[in-house]
Tab-separated table of C-alpha atoms in Angstrom:
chain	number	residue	atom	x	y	z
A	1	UNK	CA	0.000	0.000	0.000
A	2	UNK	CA	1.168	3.451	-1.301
A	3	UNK	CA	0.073	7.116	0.318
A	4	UNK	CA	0.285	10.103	-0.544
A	5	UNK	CA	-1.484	13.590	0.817
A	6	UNK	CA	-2.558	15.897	-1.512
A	7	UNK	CA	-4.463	19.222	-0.991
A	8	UNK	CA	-7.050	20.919	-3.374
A	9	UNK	CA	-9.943	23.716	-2.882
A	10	UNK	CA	-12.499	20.598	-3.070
A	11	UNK	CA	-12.268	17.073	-2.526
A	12	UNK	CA	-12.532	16.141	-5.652
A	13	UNK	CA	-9.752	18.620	-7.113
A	14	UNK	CA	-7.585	17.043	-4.866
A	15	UNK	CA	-8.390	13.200	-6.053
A	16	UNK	CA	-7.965	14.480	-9.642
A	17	UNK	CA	-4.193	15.622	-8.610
A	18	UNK	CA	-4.125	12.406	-7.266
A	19	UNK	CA	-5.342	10.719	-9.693
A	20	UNK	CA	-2.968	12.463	-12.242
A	21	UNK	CA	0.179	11.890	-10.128
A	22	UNK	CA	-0.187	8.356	-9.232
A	23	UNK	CA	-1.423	7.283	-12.279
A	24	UNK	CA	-4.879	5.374	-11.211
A	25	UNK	CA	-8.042	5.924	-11.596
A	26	UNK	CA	-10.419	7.562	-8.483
A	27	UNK	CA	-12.017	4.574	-8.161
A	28	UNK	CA	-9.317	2.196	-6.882
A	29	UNK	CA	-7.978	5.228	-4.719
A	30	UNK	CA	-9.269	5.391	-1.021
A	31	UNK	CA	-8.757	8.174	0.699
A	32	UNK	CA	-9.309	10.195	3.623
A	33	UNK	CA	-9.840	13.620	4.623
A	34	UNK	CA	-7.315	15.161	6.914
A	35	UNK	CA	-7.859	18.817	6.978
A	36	UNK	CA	-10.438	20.793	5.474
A	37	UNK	CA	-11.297	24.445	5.903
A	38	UNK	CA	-14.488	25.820	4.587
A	39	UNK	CA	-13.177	29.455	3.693
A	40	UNK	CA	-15.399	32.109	2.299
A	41	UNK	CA	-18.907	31.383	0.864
A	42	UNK	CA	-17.623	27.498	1.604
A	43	UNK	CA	-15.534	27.879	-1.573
A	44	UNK	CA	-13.410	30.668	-1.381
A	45	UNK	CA	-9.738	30.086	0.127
A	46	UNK	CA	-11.835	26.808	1.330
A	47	UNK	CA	-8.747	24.020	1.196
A	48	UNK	CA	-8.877	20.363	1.662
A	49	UNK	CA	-6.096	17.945	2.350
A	50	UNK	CA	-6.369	14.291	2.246
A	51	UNK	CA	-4.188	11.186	2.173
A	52	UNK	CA	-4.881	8.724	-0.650
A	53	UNK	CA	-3.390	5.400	-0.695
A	54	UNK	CA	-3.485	3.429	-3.731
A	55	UNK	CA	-2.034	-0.625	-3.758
A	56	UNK	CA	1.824	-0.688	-4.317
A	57	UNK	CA	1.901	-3.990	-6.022
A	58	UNK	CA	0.186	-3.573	-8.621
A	59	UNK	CA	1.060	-1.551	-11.808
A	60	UNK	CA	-0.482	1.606	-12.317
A	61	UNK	CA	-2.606	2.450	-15.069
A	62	UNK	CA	-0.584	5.039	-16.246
A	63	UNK	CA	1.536	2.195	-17.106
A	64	UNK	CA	-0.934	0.440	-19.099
A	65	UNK	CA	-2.194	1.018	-22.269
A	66	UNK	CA	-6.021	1.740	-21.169
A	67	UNK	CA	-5.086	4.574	-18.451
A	68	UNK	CA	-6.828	8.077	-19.713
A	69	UNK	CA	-4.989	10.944	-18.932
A	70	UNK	CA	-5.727	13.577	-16.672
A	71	UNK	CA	-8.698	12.979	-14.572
A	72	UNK	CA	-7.988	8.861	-14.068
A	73	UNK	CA	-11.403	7.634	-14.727
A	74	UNK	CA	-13.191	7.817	-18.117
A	75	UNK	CA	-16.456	8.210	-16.648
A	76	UNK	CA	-14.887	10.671	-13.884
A	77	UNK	CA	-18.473	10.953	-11.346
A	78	UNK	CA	-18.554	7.302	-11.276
A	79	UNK	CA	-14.489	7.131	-9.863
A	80	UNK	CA	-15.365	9.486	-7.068
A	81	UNK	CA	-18.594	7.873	-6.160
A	82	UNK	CA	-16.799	4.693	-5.779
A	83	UNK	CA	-14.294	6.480	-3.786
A	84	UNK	CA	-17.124	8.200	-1.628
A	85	UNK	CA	-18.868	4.611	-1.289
A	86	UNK	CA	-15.675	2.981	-0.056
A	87	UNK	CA	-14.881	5.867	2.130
A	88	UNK	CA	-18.332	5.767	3.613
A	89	UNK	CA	-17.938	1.986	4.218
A	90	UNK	CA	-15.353	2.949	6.698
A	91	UNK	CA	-13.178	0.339	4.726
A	92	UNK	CA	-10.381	3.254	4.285
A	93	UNK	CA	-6.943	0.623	4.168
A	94	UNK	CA	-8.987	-1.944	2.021
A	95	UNK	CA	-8.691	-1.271	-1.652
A	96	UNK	CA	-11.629	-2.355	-3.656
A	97	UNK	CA	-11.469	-3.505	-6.767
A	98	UNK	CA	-7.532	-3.892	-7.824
A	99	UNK	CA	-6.025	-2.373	-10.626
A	100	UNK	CA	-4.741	-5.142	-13.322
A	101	UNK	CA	-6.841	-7.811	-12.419
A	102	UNK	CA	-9.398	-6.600	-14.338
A	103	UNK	CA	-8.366	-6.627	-18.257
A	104	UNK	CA	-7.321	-10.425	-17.217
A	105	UNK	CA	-10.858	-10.930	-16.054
A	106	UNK	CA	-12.314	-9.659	-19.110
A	107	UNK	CA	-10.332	-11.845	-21.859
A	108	UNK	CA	-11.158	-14.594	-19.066
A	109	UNK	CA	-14.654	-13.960	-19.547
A	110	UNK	CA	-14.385	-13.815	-23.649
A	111	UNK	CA	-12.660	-17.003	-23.227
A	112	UNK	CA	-15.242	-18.740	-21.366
A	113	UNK	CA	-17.766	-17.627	-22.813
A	114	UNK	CA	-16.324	-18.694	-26.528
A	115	UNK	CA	-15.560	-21.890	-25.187
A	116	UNK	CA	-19.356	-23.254	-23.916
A	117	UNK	CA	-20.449	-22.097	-27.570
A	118	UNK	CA	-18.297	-23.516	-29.528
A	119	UNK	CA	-18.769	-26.644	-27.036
A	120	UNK	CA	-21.893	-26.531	-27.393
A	121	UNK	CA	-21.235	-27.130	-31.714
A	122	UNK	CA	-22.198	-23.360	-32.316
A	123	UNK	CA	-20.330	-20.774	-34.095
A	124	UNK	CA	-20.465	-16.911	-32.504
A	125	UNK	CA	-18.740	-13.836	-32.328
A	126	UNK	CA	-18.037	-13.100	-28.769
A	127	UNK	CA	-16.853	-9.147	-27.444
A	128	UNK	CA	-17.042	-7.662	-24.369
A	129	UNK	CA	-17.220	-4.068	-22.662
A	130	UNK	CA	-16.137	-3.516	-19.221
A	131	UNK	CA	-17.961	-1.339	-17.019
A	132	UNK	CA	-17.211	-0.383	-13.335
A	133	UNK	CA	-19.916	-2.904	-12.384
A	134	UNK	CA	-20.012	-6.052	-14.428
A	135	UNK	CA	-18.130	-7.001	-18.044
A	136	UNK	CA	-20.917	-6.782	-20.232
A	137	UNK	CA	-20.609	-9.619	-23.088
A	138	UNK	CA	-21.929	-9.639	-26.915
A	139	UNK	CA	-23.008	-12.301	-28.716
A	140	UNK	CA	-23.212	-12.440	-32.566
A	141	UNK	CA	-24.459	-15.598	-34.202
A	142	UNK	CA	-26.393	-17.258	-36.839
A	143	UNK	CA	-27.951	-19.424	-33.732
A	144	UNK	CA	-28.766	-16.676	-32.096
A	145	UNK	CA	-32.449	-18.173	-31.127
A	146	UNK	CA	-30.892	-21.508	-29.696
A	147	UNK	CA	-28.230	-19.515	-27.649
A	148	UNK	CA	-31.048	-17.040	-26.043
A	149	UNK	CA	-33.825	-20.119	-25.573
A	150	UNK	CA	-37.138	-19.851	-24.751
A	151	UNK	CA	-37.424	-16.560	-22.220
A	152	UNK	CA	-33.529	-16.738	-22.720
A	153	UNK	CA	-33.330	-19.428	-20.189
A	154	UNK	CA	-30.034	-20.495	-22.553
A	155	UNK	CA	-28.744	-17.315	-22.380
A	156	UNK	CA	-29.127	-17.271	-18.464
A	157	UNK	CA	-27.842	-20.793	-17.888
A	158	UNK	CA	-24.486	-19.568	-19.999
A	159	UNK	CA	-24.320	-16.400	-17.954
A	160	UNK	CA	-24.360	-18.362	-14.488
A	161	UNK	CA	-22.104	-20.672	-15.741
A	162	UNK	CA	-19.540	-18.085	-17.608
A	163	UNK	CA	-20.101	-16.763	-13.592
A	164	UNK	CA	-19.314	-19.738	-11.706
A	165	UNK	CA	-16.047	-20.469	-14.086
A	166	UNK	CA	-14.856	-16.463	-14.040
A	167	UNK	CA	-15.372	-15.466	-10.331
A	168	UNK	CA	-14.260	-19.090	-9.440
A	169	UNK	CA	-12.363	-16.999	-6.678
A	170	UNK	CA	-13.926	-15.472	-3.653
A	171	UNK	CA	-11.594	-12.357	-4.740
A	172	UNK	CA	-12.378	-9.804	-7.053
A	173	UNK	CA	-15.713	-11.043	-8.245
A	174	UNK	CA	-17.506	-9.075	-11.210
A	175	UNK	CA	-20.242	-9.874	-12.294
A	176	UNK	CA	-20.171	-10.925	-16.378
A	177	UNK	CA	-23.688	-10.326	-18.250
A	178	UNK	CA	-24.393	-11.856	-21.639
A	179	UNK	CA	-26.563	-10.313	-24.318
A	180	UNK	CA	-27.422	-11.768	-27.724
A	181	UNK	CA	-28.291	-8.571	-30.252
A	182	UNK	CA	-30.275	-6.662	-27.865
A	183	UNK	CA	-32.252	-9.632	-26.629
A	184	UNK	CA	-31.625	-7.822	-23.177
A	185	UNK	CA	-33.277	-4.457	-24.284
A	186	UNK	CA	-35.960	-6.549	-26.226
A	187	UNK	CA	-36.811	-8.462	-23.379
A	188	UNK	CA	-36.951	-5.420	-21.029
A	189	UNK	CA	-39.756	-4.120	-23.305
A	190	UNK	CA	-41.533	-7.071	-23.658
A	191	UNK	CA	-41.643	-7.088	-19.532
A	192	UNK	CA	-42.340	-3.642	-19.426
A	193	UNK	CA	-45.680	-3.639	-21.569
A	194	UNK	CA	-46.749	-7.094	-19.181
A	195	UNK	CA	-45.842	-5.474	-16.138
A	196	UNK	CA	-48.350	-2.343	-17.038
A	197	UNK	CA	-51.195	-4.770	-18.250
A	198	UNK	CA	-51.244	-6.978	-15.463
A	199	UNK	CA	-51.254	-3.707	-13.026
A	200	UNK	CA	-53.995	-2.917	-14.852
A	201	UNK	CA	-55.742	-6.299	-14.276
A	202	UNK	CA	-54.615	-5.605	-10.637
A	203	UNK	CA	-56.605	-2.415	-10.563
A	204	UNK	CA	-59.484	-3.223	-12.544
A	205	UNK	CA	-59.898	-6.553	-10.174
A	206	UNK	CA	-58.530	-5.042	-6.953
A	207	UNK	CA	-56.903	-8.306	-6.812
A	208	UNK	CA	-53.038	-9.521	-6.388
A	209	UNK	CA	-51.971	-10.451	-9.381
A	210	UNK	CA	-49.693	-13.447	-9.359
A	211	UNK	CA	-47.116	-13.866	-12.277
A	212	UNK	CA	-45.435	-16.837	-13.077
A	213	UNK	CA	-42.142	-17.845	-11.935
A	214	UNK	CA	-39.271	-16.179	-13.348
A	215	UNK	CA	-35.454	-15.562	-13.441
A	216	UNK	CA	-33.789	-12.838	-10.801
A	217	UNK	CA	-33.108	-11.028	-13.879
A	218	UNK	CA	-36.588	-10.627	-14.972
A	219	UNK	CA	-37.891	-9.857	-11.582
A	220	UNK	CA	-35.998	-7.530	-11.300
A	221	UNK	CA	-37.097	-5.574	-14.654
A	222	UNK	CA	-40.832	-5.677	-13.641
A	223	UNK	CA	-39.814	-4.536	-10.499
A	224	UNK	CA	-38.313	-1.521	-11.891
A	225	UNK	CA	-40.845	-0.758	-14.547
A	226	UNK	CA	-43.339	-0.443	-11.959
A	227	UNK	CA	-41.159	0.905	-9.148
A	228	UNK	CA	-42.865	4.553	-10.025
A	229	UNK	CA	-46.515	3.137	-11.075
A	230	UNK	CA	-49.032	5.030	-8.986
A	231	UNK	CA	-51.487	2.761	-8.018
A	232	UNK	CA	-49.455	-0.845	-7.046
A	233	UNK	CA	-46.683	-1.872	-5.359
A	234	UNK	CA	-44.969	-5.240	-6.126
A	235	UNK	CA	-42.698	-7.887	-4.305
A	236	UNK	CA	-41.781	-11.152	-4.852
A	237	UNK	CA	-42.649	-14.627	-2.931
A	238	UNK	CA	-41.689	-17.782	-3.633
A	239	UNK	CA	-38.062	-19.659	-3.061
A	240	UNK	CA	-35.924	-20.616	-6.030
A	241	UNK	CA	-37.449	-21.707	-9.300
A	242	UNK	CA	-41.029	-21.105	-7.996
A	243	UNK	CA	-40.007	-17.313	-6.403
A	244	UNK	CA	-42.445	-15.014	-8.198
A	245	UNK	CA	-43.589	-11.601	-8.411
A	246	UNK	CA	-46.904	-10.485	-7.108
A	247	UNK	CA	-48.448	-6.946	-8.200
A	248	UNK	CA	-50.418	-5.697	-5.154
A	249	UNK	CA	-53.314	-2.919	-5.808
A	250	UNK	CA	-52.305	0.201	-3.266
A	251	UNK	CA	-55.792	-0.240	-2.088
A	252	UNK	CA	-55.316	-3.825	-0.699
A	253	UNK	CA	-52.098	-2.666	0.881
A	254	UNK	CA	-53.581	0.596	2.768
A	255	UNK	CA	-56.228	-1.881	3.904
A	256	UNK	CA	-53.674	-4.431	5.449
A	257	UNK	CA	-53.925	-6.900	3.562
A	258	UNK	CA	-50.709	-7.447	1.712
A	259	UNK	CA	-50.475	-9.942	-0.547
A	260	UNK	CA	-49.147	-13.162	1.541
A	261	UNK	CA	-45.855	-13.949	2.957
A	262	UNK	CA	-42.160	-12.461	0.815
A	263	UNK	CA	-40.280	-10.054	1.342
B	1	UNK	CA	-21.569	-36.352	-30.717
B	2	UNK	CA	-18.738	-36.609	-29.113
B	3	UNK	CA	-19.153	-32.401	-28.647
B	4	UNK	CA	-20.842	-32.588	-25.800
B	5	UNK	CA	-19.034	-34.841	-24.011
B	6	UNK	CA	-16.031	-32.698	-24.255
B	7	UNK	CA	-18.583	-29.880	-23.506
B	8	UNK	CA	-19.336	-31.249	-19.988
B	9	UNK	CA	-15.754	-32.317	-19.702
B	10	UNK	CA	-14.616	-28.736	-19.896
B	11	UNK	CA	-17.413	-27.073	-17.843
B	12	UNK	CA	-17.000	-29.716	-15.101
B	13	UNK	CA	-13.297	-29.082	-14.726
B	14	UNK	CA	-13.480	-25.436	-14.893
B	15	UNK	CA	-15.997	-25.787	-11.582
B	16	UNK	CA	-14.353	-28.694	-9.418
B	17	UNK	CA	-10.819	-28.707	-7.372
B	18	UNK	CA	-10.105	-32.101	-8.843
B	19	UNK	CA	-9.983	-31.600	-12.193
B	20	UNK	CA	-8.089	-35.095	-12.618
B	21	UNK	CA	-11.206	-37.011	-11.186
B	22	UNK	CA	-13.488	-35.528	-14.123
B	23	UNK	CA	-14.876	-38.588	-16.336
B	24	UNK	CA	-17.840	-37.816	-18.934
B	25	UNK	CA	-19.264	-41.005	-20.695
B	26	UNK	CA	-21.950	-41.178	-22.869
B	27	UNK	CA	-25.030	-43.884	-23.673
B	28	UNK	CA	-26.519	-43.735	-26.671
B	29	UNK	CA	-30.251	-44.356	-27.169
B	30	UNK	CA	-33.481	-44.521	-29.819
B	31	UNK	CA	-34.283	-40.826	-29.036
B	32	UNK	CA	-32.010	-39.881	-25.956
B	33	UNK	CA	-28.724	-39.507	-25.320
B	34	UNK	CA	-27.447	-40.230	-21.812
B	35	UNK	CA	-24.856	-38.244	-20.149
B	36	UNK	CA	-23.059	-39.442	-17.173
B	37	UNK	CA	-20.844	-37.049	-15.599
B	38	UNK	CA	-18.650	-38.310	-12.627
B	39	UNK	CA	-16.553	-35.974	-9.958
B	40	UNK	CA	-14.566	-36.716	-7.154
B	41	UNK	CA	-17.081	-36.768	-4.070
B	42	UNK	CA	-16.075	-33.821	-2.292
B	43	UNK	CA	-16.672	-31.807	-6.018
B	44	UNK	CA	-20.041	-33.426	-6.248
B	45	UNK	CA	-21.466	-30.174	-4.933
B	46	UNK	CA	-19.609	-27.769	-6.962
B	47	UNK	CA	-21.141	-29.179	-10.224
B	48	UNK	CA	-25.048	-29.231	-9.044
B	49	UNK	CA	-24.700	-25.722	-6.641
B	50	UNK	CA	-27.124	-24.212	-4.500
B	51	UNK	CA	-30.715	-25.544	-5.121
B	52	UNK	CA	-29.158	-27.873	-7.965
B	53	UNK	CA	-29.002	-24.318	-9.936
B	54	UNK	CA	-25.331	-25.455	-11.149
B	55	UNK	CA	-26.621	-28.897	-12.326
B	56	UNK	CA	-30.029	-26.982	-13.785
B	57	UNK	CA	-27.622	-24.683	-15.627
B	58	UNK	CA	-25.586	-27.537	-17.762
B	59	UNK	CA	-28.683	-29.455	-18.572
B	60	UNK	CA	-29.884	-26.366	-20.241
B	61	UNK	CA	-26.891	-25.343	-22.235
B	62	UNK	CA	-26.735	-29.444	-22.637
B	63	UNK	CA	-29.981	-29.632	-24.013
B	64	UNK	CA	-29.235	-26.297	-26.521
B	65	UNK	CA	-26.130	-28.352	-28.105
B	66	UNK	CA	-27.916	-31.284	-28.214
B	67	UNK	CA	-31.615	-29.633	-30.495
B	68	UNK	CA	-28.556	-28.935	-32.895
B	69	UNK	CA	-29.132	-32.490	-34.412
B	70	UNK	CA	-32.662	-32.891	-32.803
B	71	UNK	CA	-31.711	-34.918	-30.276
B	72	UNK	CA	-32.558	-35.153	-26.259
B	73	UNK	CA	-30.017	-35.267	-24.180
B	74	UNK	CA	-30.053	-36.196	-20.035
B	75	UNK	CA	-27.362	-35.532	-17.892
B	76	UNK	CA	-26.686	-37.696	-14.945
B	77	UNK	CA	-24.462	-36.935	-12.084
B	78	UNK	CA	-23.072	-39.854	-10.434
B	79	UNK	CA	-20.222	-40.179	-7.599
C-alpha cells in the first residue's frame, strides 16, 4: 500500500491531482480527509487535504495502455462515487477492486464464454465491454435463437455458468452479463408492456396479481418498470425456481392486507 | 456427438478442485442420449450448486447443443 497527501480547494480537485500523479483511476484510490477548511462562501480560500493510498503492487494504469490521462477515470463521477462509497464503508486501508486484475478478467470472460459455444457445436462472435460494475458480453451468431432459448433461459444458464467459471475466486468477483443482439433491451420491453397490463388487471380486479415464476433477472425488470406506477406496489414470494412476483393494488395494501408472505 | 461430451468435460473441470477425477461417458439411445458425468465426491457439490441451480444450468446449455441435431439429451451426475 502506497500514500500520498494531496491538498485541493475541493475534494474532488484534490483526487484528480491524485489521480494524475499516481497514475490510477479515483475509483481504486481510497482516501481520507485530513484537513479541510471551509473558507469564504464554503468555496473561497476553502482548502482540503487528504491522504490517498493506492495498492503498491500492482502496476499503475498510467503504465498500461487503457489509463486516460488527466482525470484517471473515463467516466470521472462514477471514480469518485466509488471512492465516496468505499470511504463511507469505513473500509479506508482496504482497496476495492484492484487495478490489473481486471483486463485479465475480461479476456477470461471472452474465453469462457467462446468456449461453452463452440462446445456446445455453435459458431459466434463473442466481445465484451467492461464497465465499473459487471463485463458486459456480446453475442453475434447465426444461432442466435438456440443460444437465447425460450425466455432466454439459454442465455441465463451460460451467464451463471460463464459466472461460476470467471469469479471461481472469492476475490475480485464481477459480475459478467451476456446479451445476444439486444435480446436484453428486447426483453426489457416485452416485460415492461406485461408489467403495465397486469397492473392494470390488478386495478381493474382489486386483486393480487400473481405472475409466473421467473429468473432474478426478470424480476428484477418488472420490479423496476413499476417501481414509479401510482397505483401498485410489487414484491416477490416464492423460493428458487417457484419465487415469483406479485403486483399488489395500493388499495389492498392501505387496507392491510398485503399480498401473503415475501419479502 | 462426441461435442458434448467434451462440452461437460470442460465445464466440469473449470468448476471442481479435482480436475483429474473428471470422467464424462456417454449412452446412446433410440431418441435420448445419456450423459453421465462423474466428480470426485467432495466436487459433487460444486457441479449441481445451491438448489441444484449449477446442475439446472448444464442441462440447459446441454440440451441447446444437443436440439442442434434434434436430439434429447439427459445428464446424470453420479459419484
Amino acid at each position: 500500500m502506497k500514500e500520498a497527501e494531496f491538498e485541493g480547494k475541493t475534494v474532488e480537485e484534490a483526487l484528480l491531482k491524485a489521480s494524475a500523479e499516481l497514475g490510477f483511476n479515483i475509483s481504486d484510490m481510497t482516501y481520507e480527509v485530513l484537513e479541510s477548511e471551509r473558507g469564504l462562501f464554503g468555496f473561497l480560500g476553502a482548502s482540503v487535504r487528504i491522504r490517498v493510498r493506492v495498492p503498491e503492487d500492482e502496476t499503475p494504469l498510467a503504465f498500461r495502455k487503457e489509463y486516460v490521462p488527466g482525470p484517471g477515470d473515463t467516466n470521472l463521477a462514477e471514480g469518485l462515487a466509488a471512492a465516496d462509497e468505499s470511504r463511507a464503508r469505513g473500509d479506508f486501508p482496504i482497496i476495492g477492486r484492484q487495478p490489473g486484475t481486471d483486463a485479465a478478467k475480461v479476456n477470461k470472460a471472452i474465453e469462457t464464454v467462446e468456449q461453452l459455444i463452440t462446445g456446445m457445436g455453435y459458431q459466434a462472435k463473442v466481445s465484451a465491454k467492461d464497465t465499473p460494475e459487471q463485463i458486459l458480453i456480446n453475442i453475434q451468431s447465426e444461432h442466435n435463437d438456440v443460444l437465447i432459448g425460450r425466455d432466454g433461459e439459454v442465455l441465463a444458464a451460460l451467464q451463471f455458468l460463464a459466472n461460476k467459471i470467471v469469479n471461481r475466486f472469492p476475490d475480485d468477483r464481477k459480475l459478467v452479463v451476456l446479451d445476444a443482439e439486444g435480446f436484453k433491451d428486447r426483453r426489457e420491453t416485452a416485460l415492461g408492456t406485461l408489467a403495465k397490463r397486469m397492473a392494470d388487471k390488478a386495478l381493474t380486479t382489486k386483486r393480487v396479481v400473481r405472475l409466473s415464476p421467473m429468473n432474478p433477472q426478470d424480476r428484477r425488470l418488472i420490479h423496476m418498470a413499476l417501481r414509479d406506477h401510482p397505483g401498485v406496489s410489487t414484491k416477490s414470494d416464492g423460493d428458487g425456481n417457484y419465487r415469483c412476483l406479485l403486483i399488489i393494488p395500493n388499495i389492498l395494501e392501505e387496507a392491510g392486507q398485503p399480498g401473503r408472505r415475501g419479502r | 456427438m462426441a461435442g458434448i461430451v467434451e462440452l461437460v468435460t470442460m465445464i466440469a473441470k473449470a468448476l471442481v478442485d479435482e480436475p483429474e477425477a473428471v470422467v464424462v461417458t456417454e449412452l446412446e439411445g433410440e431418441q435420448t442420449r445419456v450423459y453421465e458425468l462423474r466428480v470426485a465426491k467432495d466436487d459433487m457439490g460444486k457441479v449441481i450448486g445451491k438448489q441444484g441451480r449449477t446442475a439446472k444450468a448444464i442441462r440447459t446449455v446441454v440440451g441447446a447443443a444437443a436440439a442442434r441435431d434434434n436430439k434429447r439429451a439427459i445428464l446424470e451426475i453420479v459419484e
